[in-house]
mmCIF file of C-alpha atoms and ligand atoms in Angstrom:
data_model
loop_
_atom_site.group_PDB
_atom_site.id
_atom_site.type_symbol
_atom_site.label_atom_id
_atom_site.label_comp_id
_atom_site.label_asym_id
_atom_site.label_seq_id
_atom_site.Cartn_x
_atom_site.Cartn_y
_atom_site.Cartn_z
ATOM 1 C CA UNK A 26 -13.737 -16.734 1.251
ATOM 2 C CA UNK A 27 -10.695 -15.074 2.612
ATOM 3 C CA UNK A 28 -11.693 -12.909 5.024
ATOM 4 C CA UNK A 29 -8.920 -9.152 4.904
ATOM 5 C CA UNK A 30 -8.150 -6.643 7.261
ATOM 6 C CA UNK A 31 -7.222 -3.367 6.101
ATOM 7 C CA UNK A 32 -5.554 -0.342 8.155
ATOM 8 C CA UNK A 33 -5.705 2.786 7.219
ATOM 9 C CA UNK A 34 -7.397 6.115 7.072
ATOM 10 C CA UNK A 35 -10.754 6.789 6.422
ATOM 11 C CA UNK A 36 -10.040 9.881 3.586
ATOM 12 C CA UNK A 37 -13.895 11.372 3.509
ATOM 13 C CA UNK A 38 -12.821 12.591 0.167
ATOM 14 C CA UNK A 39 -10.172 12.044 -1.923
ATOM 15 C CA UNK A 40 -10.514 7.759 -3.515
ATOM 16 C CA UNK A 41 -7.553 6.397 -1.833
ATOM 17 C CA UNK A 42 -7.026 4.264 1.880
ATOM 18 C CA UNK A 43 -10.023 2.748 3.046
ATOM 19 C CA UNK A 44 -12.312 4.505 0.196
ATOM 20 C CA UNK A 45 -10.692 2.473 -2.575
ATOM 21 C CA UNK A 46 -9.713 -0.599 -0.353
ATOM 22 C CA UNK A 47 -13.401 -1.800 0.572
ATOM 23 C CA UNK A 48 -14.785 -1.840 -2.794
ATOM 24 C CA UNK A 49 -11.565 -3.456 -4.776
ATOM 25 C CA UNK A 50 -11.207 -5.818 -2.412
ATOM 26 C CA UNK A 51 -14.819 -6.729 -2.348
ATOM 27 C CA UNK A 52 -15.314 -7.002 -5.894
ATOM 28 C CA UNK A 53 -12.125 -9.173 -5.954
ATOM 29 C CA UNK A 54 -14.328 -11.319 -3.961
ATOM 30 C CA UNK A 55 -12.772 -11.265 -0.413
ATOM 31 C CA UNK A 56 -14.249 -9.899 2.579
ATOM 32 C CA UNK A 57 -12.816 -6.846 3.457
ATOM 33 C CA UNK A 58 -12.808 -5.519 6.839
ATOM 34 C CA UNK A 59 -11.426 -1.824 8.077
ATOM 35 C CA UNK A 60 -9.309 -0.985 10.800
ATOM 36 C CA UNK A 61 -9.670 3.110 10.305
ATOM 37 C CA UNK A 62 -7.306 4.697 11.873
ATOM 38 C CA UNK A 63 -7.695 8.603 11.195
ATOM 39 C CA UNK A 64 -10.700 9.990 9.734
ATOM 40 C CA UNK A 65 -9.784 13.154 7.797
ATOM 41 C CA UNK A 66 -12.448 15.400 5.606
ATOM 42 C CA UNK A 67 -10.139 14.742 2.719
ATOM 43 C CA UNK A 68 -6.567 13.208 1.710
ATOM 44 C CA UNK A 69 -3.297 15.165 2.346
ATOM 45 C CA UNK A 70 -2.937 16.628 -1.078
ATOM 46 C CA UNK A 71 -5.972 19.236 -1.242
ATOM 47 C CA UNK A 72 -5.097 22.479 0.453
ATOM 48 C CA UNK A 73 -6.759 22.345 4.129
ATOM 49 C CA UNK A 74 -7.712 18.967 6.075
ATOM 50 C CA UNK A 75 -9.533 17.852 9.121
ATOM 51 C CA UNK A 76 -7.902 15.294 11.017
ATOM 52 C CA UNK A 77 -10.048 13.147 14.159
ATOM 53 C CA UNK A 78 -7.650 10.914 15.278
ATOM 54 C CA UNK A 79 -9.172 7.200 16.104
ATOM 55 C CA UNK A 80 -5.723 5.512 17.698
ATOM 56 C CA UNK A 81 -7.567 5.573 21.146
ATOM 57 C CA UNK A 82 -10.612 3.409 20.003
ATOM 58 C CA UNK A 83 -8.437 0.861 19.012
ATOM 59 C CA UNK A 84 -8.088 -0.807 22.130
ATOM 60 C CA UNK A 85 -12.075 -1.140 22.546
ATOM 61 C CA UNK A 86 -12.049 -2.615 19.247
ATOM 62 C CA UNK A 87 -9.864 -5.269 20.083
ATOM 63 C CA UNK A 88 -11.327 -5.789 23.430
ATOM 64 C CA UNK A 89 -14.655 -6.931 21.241
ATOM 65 C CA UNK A 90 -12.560 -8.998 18.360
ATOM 66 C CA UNK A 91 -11.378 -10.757 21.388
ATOM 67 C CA UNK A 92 -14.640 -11.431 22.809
ATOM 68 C CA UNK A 93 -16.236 -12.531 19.456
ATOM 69 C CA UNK A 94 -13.377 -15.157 18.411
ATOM 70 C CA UNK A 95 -12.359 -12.891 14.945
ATOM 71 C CA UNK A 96 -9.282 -13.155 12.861
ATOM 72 C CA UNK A 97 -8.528 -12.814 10.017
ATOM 73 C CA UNK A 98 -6.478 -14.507 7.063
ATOM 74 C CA UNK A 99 -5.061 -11.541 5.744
ATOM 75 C CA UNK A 100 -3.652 -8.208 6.959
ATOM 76 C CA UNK A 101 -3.161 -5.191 4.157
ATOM 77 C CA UNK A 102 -1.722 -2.120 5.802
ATOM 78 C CA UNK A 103 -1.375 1.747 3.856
ATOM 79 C CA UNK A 104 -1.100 5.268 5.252
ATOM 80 C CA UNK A 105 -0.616 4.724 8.869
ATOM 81 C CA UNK A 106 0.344 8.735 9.251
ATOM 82 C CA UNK A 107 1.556 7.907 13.149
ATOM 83 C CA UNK A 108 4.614 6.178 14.411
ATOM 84 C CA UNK A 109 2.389 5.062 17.269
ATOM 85 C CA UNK A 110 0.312 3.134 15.174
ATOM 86 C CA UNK A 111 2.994 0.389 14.542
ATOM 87 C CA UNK A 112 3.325 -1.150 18.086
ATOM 88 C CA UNK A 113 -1.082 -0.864 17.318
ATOM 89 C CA UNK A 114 -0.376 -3.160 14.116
ATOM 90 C CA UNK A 115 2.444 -5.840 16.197
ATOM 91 C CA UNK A 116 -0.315 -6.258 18.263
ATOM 92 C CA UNK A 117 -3.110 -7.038 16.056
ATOM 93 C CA UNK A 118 -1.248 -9.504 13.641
ATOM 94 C CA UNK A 119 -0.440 -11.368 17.196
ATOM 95 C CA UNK A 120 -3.878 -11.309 18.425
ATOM 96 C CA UNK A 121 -6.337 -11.559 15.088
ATOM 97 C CA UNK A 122 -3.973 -13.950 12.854
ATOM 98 C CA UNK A 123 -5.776 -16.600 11.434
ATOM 99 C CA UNK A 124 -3.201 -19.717 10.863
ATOM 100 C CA UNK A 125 -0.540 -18.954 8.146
ATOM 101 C CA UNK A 126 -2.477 -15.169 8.264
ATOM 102 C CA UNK A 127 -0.442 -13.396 5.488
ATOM 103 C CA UNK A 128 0.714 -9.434 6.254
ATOM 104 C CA UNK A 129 1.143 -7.124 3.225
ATOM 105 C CA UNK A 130 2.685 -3.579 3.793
ATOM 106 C CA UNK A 131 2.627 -0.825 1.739
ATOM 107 C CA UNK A 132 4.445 1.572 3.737
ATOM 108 C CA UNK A 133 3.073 4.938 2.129
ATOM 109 C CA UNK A 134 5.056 7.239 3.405
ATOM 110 C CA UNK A 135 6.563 9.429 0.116
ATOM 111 C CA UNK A 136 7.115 9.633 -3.252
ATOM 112 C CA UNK A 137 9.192 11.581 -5.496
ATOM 113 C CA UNK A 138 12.050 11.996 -3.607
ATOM 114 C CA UNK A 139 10.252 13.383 -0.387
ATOM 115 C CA UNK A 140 8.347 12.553 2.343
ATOM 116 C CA UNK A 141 4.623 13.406 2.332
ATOM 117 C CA UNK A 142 3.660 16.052 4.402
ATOM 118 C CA UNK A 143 3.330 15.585 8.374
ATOM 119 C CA UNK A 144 6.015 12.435 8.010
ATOM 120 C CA UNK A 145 9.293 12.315 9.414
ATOM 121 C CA UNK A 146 12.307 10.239 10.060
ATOM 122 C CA UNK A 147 11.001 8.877 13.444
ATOM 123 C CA UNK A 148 7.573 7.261 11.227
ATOM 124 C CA UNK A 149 10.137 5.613 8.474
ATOM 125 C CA UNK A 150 12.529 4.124 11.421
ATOM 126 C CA UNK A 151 9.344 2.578 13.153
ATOM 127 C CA UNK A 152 8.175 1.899 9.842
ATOM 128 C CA UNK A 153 10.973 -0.236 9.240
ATOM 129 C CA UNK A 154 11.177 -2.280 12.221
ATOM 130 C CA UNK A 155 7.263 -3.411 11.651
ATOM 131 C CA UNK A 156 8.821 -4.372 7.940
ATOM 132 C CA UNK A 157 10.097 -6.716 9.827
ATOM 133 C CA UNK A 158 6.738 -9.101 10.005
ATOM 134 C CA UNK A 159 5.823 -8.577 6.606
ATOM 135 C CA UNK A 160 5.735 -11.170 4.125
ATOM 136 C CA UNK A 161 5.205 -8.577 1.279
ATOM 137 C CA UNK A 162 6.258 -5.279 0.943
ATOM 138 C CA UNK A 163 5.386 -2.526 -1.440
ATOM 139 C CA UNK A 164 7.552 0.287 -1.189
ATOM 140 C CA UNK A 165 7.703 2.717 -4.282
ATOM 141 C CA UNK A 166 11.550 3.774 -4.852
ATOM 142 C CA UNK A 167 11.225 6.657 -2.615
ATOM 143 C CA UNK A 168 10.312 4.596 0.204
ATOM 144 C CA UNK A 169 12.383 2.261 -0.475
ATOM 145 C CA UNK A 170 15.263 5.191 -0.548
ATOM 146 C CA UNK A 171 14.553 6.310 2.742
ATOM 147 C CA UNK A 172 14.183 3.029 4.562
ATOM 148 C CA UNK A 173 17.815 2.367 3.376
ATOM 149 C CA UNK A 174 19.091 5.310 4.194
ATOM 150 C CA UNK A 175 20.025 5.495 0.175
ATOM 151 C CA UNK A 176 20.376 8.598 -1.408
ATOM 152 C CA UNK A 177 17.089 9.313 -3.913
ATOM 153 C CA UNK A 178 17.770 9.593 -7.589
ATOM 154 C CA UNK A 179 15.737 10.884 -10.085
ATOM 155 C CA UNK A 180 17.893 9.038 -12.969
ATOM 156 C CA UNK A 181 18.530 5.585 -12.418
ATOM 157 C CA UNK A 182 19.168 2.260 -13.558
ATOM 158 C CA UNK A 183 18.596 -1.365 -12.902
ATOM 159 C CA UNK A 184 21.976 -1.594 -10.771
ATOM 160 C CA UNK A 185 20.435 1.121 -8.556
ATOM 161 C CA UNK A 186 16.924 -0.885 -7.758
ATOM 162 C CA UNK A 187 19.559 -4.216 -7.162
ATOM 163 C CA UNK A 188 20.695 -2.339 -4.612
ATOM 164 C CA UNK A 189 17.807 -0.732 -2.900
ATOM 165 C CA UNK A 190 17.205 -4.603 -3.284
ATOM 166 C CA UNK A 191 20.189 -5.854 -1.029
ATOM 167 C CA UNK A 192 19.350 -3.415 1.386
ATOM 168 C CA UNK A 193 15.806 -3.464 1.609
ATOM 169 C CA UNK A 194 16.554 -7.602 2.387
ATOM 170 C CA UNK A 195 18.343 -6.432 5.539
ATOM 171 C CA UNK A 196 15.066 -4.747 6.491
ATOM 172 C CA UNK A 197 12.694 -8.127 6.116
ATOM 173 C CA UNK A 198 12.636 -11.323 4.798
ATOM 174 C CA UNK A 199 9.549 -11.359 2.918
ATOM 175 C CA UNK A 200 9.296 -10.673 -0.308
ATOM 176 C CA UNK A 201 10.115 -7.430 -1.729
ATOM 177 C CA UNK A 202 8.272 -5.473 -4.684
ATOM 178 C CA UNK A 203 9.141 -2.166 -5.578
ATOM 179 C CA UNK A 204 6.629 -0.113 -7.078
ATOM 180 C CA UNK A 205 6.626 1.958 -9.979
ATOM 181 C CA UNK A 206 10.228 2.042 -11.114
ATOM 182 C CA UNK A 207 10.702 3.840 -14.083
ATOM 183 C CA UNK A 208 13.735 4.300 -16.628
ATOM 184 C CA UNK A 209 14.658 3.811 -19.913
ATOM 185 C CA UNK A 210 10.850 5.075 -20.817
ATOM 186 C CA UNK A 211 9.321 2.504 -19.198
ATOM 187 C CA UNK A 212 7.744 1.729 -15.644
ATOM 188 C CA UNK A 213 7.780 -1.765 -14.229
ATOM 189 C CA UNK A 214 7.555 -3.119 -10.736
ATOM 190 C CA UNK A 215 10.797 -5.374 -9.393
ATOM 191 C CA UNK A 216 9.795 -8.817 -7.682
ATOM 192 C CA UNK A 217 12.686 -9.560 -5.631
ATOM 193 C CA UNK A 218 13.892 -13.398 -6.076
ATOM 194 C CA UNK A 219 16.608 -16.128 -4.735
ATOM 195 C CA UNK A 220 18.646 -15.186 -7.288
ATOM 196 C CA UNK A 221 17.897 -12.157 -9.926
ATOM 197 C CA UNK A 222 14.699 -10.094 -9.213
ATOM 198 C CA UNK A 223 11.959 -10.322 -11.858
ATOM 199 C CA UNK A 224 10.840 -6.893 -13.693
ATOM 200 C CA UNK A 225 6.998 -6.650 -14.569
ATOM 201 C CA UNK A 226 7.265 -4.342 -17.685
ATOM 202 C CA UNK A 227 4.066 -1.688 -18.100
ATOM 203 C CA UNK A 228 2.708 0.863 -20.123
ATOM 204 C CA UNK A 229 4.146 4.661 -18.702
ATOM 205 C CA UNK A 230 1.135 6.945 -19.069
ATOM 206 C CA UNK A 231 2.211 10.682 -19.177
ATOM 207 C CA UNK A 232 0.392 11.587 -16.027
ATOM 208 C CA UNK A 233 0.999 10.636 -12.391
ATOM 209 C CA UNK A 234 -2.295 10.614 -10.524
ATOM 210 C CA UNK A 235 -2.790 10.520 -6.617
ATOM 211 C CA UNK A 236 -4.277 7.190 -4.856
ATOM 212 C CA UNK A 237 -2.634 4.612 -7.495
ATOM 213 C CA UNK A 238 -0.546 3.380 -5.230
ATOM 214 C CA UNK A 239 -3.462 2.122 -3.031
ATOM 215 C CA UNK A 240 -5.065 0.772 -5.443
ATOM 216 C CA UNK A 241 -2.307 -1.347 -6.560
ATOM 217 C CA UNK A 242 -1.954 -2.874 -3.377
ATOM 218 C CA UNK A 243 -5.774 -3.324 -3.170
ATOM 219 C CA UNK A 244 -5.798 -5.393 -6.410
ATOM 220 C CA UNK A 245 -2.754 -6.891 -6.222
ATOM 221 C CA UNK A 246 -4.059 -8.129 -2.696
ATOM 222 C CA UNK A 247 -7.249 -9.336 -3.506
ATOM 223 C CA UNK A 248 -5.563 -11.264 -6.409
ATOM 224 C CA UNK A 249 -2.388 -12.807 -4.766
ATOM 225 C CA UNK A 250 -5.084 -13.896 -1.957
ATOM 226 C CA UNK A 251 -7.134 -15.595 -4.515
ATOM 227 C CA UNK A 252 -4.335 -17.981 -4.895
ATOM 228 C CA UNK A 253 -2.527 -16.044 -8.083
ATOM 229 C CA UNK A 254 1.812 -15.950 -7.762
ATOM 230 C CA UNK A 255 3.538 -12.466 -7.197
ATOM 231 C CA UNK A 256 4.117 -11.891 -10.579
ATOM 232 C CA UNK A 257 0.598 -12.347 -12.003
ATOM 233 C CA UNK A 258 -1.053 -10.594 -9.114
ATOM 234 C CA UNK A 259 1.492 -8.024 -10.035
ATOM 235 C CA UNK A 260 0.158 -7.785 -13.549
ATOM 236 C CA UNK A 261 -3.550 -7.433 -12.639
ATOM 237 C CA UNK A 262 -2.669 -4.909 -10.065
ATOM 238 C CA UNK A 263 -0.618 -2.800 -12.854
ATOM 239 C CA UNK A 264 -3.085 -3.455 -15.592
ATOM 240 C CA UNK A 265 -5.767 -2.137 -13.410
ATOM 241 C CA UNK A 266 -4.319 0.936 -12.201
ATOM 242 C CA UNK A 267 -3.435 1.794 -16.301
ATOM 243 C CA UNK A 268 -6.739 1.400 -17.012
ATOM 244 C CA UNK A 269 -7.961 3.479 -14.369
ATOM 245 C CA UNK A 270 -5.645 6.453 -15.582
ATOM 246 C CA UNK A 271 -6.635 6.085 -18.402
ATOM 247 C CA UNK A 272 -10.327 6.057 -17.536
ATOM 248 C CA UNK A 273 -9.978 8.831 -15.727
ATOM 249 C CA UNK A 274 -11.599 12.402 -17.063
ATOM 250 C CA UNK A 275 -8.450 15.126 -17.463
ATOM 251 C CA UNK A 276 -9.261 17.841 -14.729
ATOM 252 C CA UNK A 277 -10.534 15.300 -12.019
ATOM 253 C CA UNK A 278 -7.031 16.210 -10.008
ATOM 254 C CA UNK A 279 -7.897 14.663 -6.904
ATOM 255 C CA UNK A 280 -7.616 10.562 -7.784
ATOM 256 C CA UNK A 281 -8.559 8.137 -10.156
ATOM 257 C CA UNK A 282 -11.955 7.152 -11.431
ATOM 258 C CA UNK A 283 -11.269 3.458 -10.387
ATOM 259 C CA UNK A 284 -14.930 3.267 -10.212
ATOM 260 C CA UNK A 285 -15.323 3.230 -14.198
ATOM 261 C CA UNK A 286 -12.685 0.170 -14.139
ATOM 262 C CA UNK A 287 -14.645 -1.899 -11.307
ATOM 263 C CA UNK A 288 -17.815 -0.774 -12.659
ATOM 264 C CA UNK A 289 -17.008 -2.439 -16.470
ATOM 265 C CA UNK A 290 -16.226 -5.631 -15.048
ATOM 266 C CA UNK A 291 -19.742 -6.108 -13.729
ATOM 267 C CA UNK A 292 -22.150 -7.705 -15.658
ATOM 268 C CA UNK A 293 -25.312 -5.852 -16.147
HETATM 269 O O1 LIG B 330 -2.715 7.574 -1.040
HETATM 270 C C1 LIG B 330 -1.985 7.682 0.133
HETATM 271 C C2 LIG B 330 -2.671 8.549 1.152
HETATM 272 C C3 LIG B 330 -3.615 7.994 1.977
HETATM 273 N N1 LIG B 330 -4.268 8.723 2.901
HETATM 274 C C4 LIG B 330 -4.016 10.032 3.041
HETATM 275 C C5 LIG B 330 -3.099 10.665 2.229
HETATM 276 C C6 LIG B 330 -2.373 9.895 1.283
HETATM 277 C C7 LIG B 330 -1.345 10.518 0.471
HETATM 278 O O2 LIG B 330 -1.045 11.663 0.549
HETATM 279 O O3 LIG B 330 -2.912 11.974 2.359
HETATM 280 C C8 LIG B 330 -4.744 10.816 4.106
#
């Protein structure tokens, strides 16, 4: 079994980070192991938030990963929320990688056209240079706007994403896969390739719902370390967050009910 570390905050309320990670990634059947980094009363989008910060435990946490021989085969990073925290990450995929340990990076910062709230361009420049070790990203077109220093558009086309594309390459050489691109009434995710990308086609659902994003990189995570390609694990990951919209009961504001979704695939 593949064993996953995943950093990010601990969201008391709110199903996203670490509250959806743990139990998508265990039903996926890997073992899923936290690195919180923040514990907050709820996510960023309610109106008020507490916010304990846990960067300074870190090193004691190492210190005892060290002692006890872990590491692990997988690293999935999400909401970070601290520039600091990058140098934190560098130094745990060189200490806990297991041989050919695989780093995914989501690099939740925006969406929209704007940063989220308490993020500025300091976070996306270090966010960028620890893009660098990735072997997958999975920056929405936002992100992926302000890590190229590209100007966001709320209309565009497929030229547009080829070159967020180019310029995203500059930024790492692992694979690229932008996240909910959406034109020409539909919403797809671009696999970047040796020659021309790849575009996962999707159902668009008339409602944008918070903590999707995390749970697309949970799936597709647990499934593209279960041994399925980019593209398929793409699928799963998209298929999964549709039916978790769609799940979902209208006036639950705060998430999805991914719960429903993970729930039906158990046999009772
Ligand atoms: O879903 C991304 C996310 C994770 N964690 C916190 C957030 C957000 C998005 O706003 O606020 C605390």
């Amino acid at each position: 079994m593949k064993r996953i570390l995943t950093m990010q905050d601990l969201s008391c309320v709110g199903q996203c980070s670490l509250t959806v990670a743990l139990p998508i990634l265990s039903a996926h059947g890997v073992e899923a192991c936290v690195l919180p980094t923040a514990v907050l009363s709820n996510h960023t989008m309610f109106k008020s938030w507490s916010y304990l910060d846990l960067t300074p435990e870190i090193p004691n946490v190492f210190e005892h990963w060290k002692k006890n021989g872990i590491t692990f085969d997988a690293f999935l990073l999400g909401y970070l929320g601290k520039a600091e925290l990058m140098d934190v990450a560098e130094k745990c995929f060189d200490e806990f990688s297991a041989e050919g340990a695989k780093i995914i990076i989501d690099p939740v910062f925006g969406d929209n056209g704007k940063l989220y709230g308490g993020f500025d361009l300091e976070y996306v420049a270090a966010m960028k240079k620890l893009l660098r070790r990735a072997d997958i990203i999975l920056p929405n077109v936002t992100e992926a706007c302000f890590l190229t220093d590209t100007e966001y558009r709320e209309n565009y086309d497929g030229n547009f994403i080829i070159t967020l594309e180019r310029e995203l390459k500059k930024i790492t050489d692992g694979n690229i896969i932008i996240t909910g691109v959406e034109f020409g009434g539909e919403i797809s995710e671009f696999i970047s390739g040796n020659q021309r990308g790849e575009i996962i086609r999707h159902e668009l659902l008339p409602v944008k719902k918070h903590g999707t994003g995390d749970i697309f990189s949970s799936v597709f995570t647990a499934n593209f370390l279960s041994g399925k390609s980019l593209r398929n694990s793409c699928v799963a990951a998209a298929n999964f967050v549709a039916e978790c919209i769609k799940k979902t009961n209208e006036g639950h504001f705060y998430g999805v009910q991914f719960e429903k979704v993970l729930k039906s695939g158990i046999k009772q």
